Amino acid sequence: MGKWIIGLLLGTISLSAFATSHAKMTRLDIEQAVRRALDLEIEQLAERHRWGKHDAKLVILVPESAKHLDQCLAPLIISSRDHQTLPVGNLKRSVSCEDGVNDWRINASIKATLSLPVAVATTTLNRHTTVDAKSVRLETRTLSRATAFVTDVSTLRGKQVTRRMRAGRSSMPSLSAIPVGRKGQ
């Protein structure tokens, strides 16, 4: 009888070990890991560039095949697959598990938008016009693709416009410290 109980106990232990070793990932697990990584990336950029109040909206798409992946015993590794400087627009992230037992990789797609106050022209600024306090203001815009923007109006004062800017435009690459232009502009 004692051997039977020991055999039953060992069988139960081995079944529970088998069940935990074959636990599967869920799409939600991967989505949450990608969301945490992107939120951290955006917060670091916001702090570095002094964005102030900002709001990021993320729509994360994880393939259905994620449900077939074994549970990762180590933290998931999230890396960029699109090499964009701003996490805005259509993004790709590689999610991988490298725990020595369950090594796998899957790609996630993200549609990201970022709302924050950016500098916009209050009036039409012609070429070679010097920017002053009245010619630009901060306005909250939602960016759905990576475009250059400025969040601190004081950095624009005294610069000259190299290309004509319509009122309401936020594309500030048209500014330079000294008038620089190409032939024909």
Tab-separated table of C-alpha atoms in Angstrom:
chain	number	residue	atom	x	y	z
A	1	MET	CA	0.000	0.000	0.000
A	2	GLY	CA	2.908	2.374	0.837
A	3	LYS	CA	4.441	1.871	-2.624
A	4	TRP	CA	1.090	2.652	-4.217
A	5	ILE	CA	0.797	5.978	-2.324
A	6	ILE	CA	4.376	6.948	-3.177
A	7	GLY	CA	3.764	6.089	-6.838
A	8	LEU	CA	0.557	8.146	-6.869
A	9	LEU	CA	2.326	11.078	-5.195
A	10	LEU	CA	5.232	10.977	-7.694
A	11	GLY	CA	2.780	10.739	-10.597
A	12	THR	CA	0.885	13.811	-9.342
A	13	ILE	CA	4.108	15.795	-8.930
A	14	SER	CA	5.319	14.876	-12.418
A	15	LEU	CA	1.910	15.763	-13.944
A	16	SER	CA	1.888	19.182	-12.261
A	17	ALA	CA	5.465	19.814	-13.437
A	18	PHE	CA	4.436	18.763	-16.944
A	19	ALA	CA	1.422	21.099	-16.837
A	20	THR	CA	3.466	24.120	-15.713
A	21	SER	CA	6.189	23.496	-18.277
A	22	HIS	CA	3.568	23.522	-21.044
A	23	ALA	CA	1.659	26.628	-19.972
A	24	LYS	CA	0.985	28.855	-22.967
A	25	MET	CA	1.436	32.574	-23.498
A	26	THR	CA	-1.635	34.637	-24.170
A	27	ARG	CA	-1.972	37.531	-26.588
A	28	LEU	CA	-2.828	39.712	-23.585
A	29	ASP	CA	0.503	38.843	-21.870
A	30	ILE	CA	2.439	39.918	-24.950
A	31	GLU	CA	0.288	43.014	-25.495
A	32	GLN	CA	0.850	44.155	-21.894
A	33	ALA	CA	4.617	43.656	-22.191
A	34	VAL	CA	4.727	45.690	-25.432
A	35	ARG	CA	2.540	48.424	-23.889
A	36	ARG	CA	4.839	48.696	-20.845
A	37	ALA	CA	7.926	48.920	-23.086
A	38	LEU	CA	6.379	51.603	-25.334
A	39	ASP	CA	5.080	53.610	-22.369
A	40	LEU	CA	8.582	53.593	-20.881
A	41	GLU	CA	10.117	54.608	-24.225
A	42	ILE	CA	7.655	57.508	-24.604
A	43	GLU	CA	8.180	58.684	-21.009
A	44	GLN	CA	11.961	58.699	-21.490
A	45	LEU	CA	11.609	60.738	-24.704
A	46	ALA	CA	9.182	63.141	-23.014
A	47	GLU	CA	11.575	63.689	-20.122
A	48	ARG	CA	14.609	64.119	-22.380
A	49	HIS	CA	12.852	66.607	-24.705
A	50	ARG	CA	10.726	68.299	-21.995
A	51	TRP	CA	7.392	67.670	-23.705
A	52	GLY	CA	5.322	68.393	-20.636
A	53	LYS	CA	1.754	67.118	-20.733
A	54	HIS	CA	1.350	64.475	-23.428
A	55	ASP	CA	-0.955	61.580	-24.161
A	56	ALA	CA	-0.131	58.444	-26.151
A	57	LYS	CA	-2.753	56.161	-27.638
A	58	LEU	CA	-1.565	52.672	-28.586
A	59	VAL	CA	-3.421	50.023	-30.563
A	60	ILE	CA	-1.354	46.843	-30.280
A	61	LEU	CA	-1.960	43.891	-32.581
A	62	VAL	CA	-0.487	40.528	-31.589
A	63	PRO	CA	-0.840	37.600	-34.028
A	64	GLU	CA	-3.227	34.773	-33.141
A	65	SER	CA	-0.292	32.366	-33.262
A	66	ALA	CA	0.881	33.795	-29.907
A	67	LYS	CA	-1.479	31.413	-28.117
A	68	HIS	CA	0.700	28.494	-29.259
A	69	LEU	CA	3.868	29.874	-27.657
A	70	ASP	CA	5.122	28.324	-24.427
A	71	GLN	CA	5.100	30.506	-21.314
A	72	CYS	CA	8.369	32.386	-20.961
A	73	LEU	CA	10.213	31.780	-17.696
A	74	ALA	CA	12.270	34.988	-18.076
A	75	PRO	CA	11.169	38.584	-18.759
A	76	LEU	CA	10.175	39.144	-22.382
A	77	ILE	CA	12.632	41.073	-24.562
A	78	ILE	CA	11.023	43.840	-26.624
A	79	SER	CA	13.067	45.412	-29.429
A	80	SER	CA	12.249	47.880	-32.196
A	81	ARG	CA	11.949	46.524	-35.721
A	82	ASP	CA	11.197	49.807	-37.484
A	83	HIS	CA	14.093	52.056	-36.364
A	84	GLN	CA	11.886	55.162	-36.065
A	85	THR	CA	13.177	57.973	-33.859
A	86	LEU	CA	9.679	58.780	-32.554
A	87	PRO	CA	7.290	56.052	-31.427
A	88	VAL	CA	4.458	57.440	-33.585
A	89	GLY	CA	2.612	55.954	-36.558
A	90	ASN	CA	2.845	52.338	-37.633
A	91	LEU	CA	5.419	50.594	-35.471
A	92	LYS	CA	6.805	47.071	-35.288
A	93	ARG	CA	8.207	45.458	-32.165
A	94	SER	CA	9.898	42.106	-31.868
A	95	VAL	CA	8.931	40.174	-28.723
A	96	SER	CA	11.242	37.340	-27.822
A	97	CYS	CA	11.767	34.826	-25.055
A	98	GLU	CA	15.274	33.645	-24.267
A	99	ASP	CA	14.946	31.644	-21.077
A	100	GLY	CA	16.997	28.672	-22.263
A	101	VAL	CA	13.973	26.365	-22.291
A	102	ASN	CA	11.428	28.153	-24.465
A	103	ASP	CA	13.240	30.242	-27.055
A	104	TRP	CA	10.843	31.960	-29.451
A	105	ARG	CA	10.188	35.279	-31.214
A	106	ILE	CA	7.032	36.964	-32.524
A	107	ASN	CA	6.360	40.381	-34.079
A	108	ALA	CA	3.705	42.805	-32.836
A	109	SER	CA	2.269	45.718	-34.842
A	110	ILE	CA	1.373	48.982	-33.167
A	111	LYS	CA	-0.611	52.002	-34.354
A	112	ALA	CA	0.547	54.864	-32.114
A	113	THR	CA	-0.649	58.461	-31.863
A	114	LEU	CA	0.803	61.147	-29.625
A	115	SER	CA	-1.031	64.284	-28.464
A	116	LEU	CA	1.031	67.128	-27.052
A	117	PRO	CA	1.386	70.921	-27.236
A	118	VAL	CA	3.541	71.910	-30.231
A	119	ALA	CA	4.585	75.273	-31.656
A	120	VAL	CA	2.474	76.458	-34.585
A	121	ALA	CA	2.615	79.610	-36.683
A	122	THR	CA	-0.100	82.132	-35.699
A	123	THR	CA	0.183	84.000	-38.985
A	124	THR	CA	1.675	83.213	-42.349
A	125	LEU	CA	5.441	83.561	-42.075
A	126	ASN	CA	7.177	84.498	-45.294
A	127	ARG	CA	10.698	83.491	-46.184
A	128	HIS	CA	13.445	85.391	-44.275
A	129	THR	CA	10.978	86.549	-41.594
A	130	THR	CA	12.387	86.549	-38.061
A	131	VAL	CA	10.252	84.640	-35.571
A	132	ASP	CA	9.042	86.663	-32.578
A	133	ALA	CA	6.740	85.956	-29.622
A	134	LYS	CA	3.590	86.923	-31.598
A	135	SER	CA	4.279	84.743	-34.623
A	136	VAL	CA	4.141	81.332	-32.847
A	137	ARG	CA	2.057	79.757	-30.093
A	138	LEU	CA	1.624	76.360	-28.458
A	139	GLU	CA	-1.338	74.292	-29.608
A	140	THR	CA	-2.207	70.705	-28.744
A	141	ARG	CA	-1.876	68.503	-31.816
A	142	THR	CA	-2.235	64.780	-32.359
A	143	LEU	CA	0.651	63.298	-34.306
A	144	SER	CA	-0.053	60.100	-36.208
A	145	ARG	CA	3.260	59.961	-38.060
A	146	ALA	CA	6.801	60.984	-37.252
A	147	THR	CA	7.157	64.662	-38.131
A	148	ALA	CA	9.505	67.268	-36.700
A	149	PHE	CA	7.978	69.501	-34.054
A	150	VAL	CA	9.020	71.966	-31.350
A	151	THR	CA	7.485	72.050	-27.863
A	152	ASP	CA	9.326	75.095	-26.473
A	153	VAL	CA	8.423	78.405	-28.160
A	154	SER	CA	11.408	80.214	-26.610
A	155	THR	CA	13.829	78.143	-28.728
A	156	LEU	CA	12.251	79.590	-31.903
A	157	ARG	CA	12.549	83.282	-31.108
A	158	GLY	CA	15.139	85.060	-33.236
A	159	LYS	CA	15.319	82.335	-35.867
A	160	GLN	CA	14.563	83.000	-39.508
A	161	VAL	CA	12.105	81.210	-41.730
A	162	THR	CA	13.794	79.556	-44.717
A	163	ARG	CA	10.547	78.444	-46.363
A	164	ARG	CA	7.127	80.058	-46.282
A	165	MET	CA	4.926	78.726	-43.460
A	166	ARG	CA	1.146	79.040	-43.482
A	167	ALA	CA	-0.732	79.960	-40.304
A	168	GLY	CA	-1.434	76.871	-38.201
A	169	ARG	CA	1.528	74.885	-39.579
A	170	SER	CA	3.620	73.062	-37.027
A	171	SER	CA	6.479	72.016	-39.314
A	172	MET	CA	9.302	73.919	-37.706
A	173	PRO	CA	12.193	72.493	-39.758
A	174	SER	CA	11.590	75.529	-41.970
A	175	LEU	CA	13.531	77.592	-39.417
A	176	SER	CA	17.215	78.285	-39.095
A	177	ALA	CA	19.442	80.450	-36.943
A	178	ILE	CA	20.825	82.115	-40.060
A	179	PRO	CA	19.033	82.489	-43.361
A	180	VAL	CA	19.858	79.390	-45.382
A	181	GLY	CA	18.063	78.488	-48.555
A	182	ARG	CA	18.491	76.570	-51.746
A	183	LYS	CA	18.327	78.102	-55.160
A	184	GLY	CA	14.714	78.292	-56.298
A	185	GLN	CA	13.083	78.214	-52.865
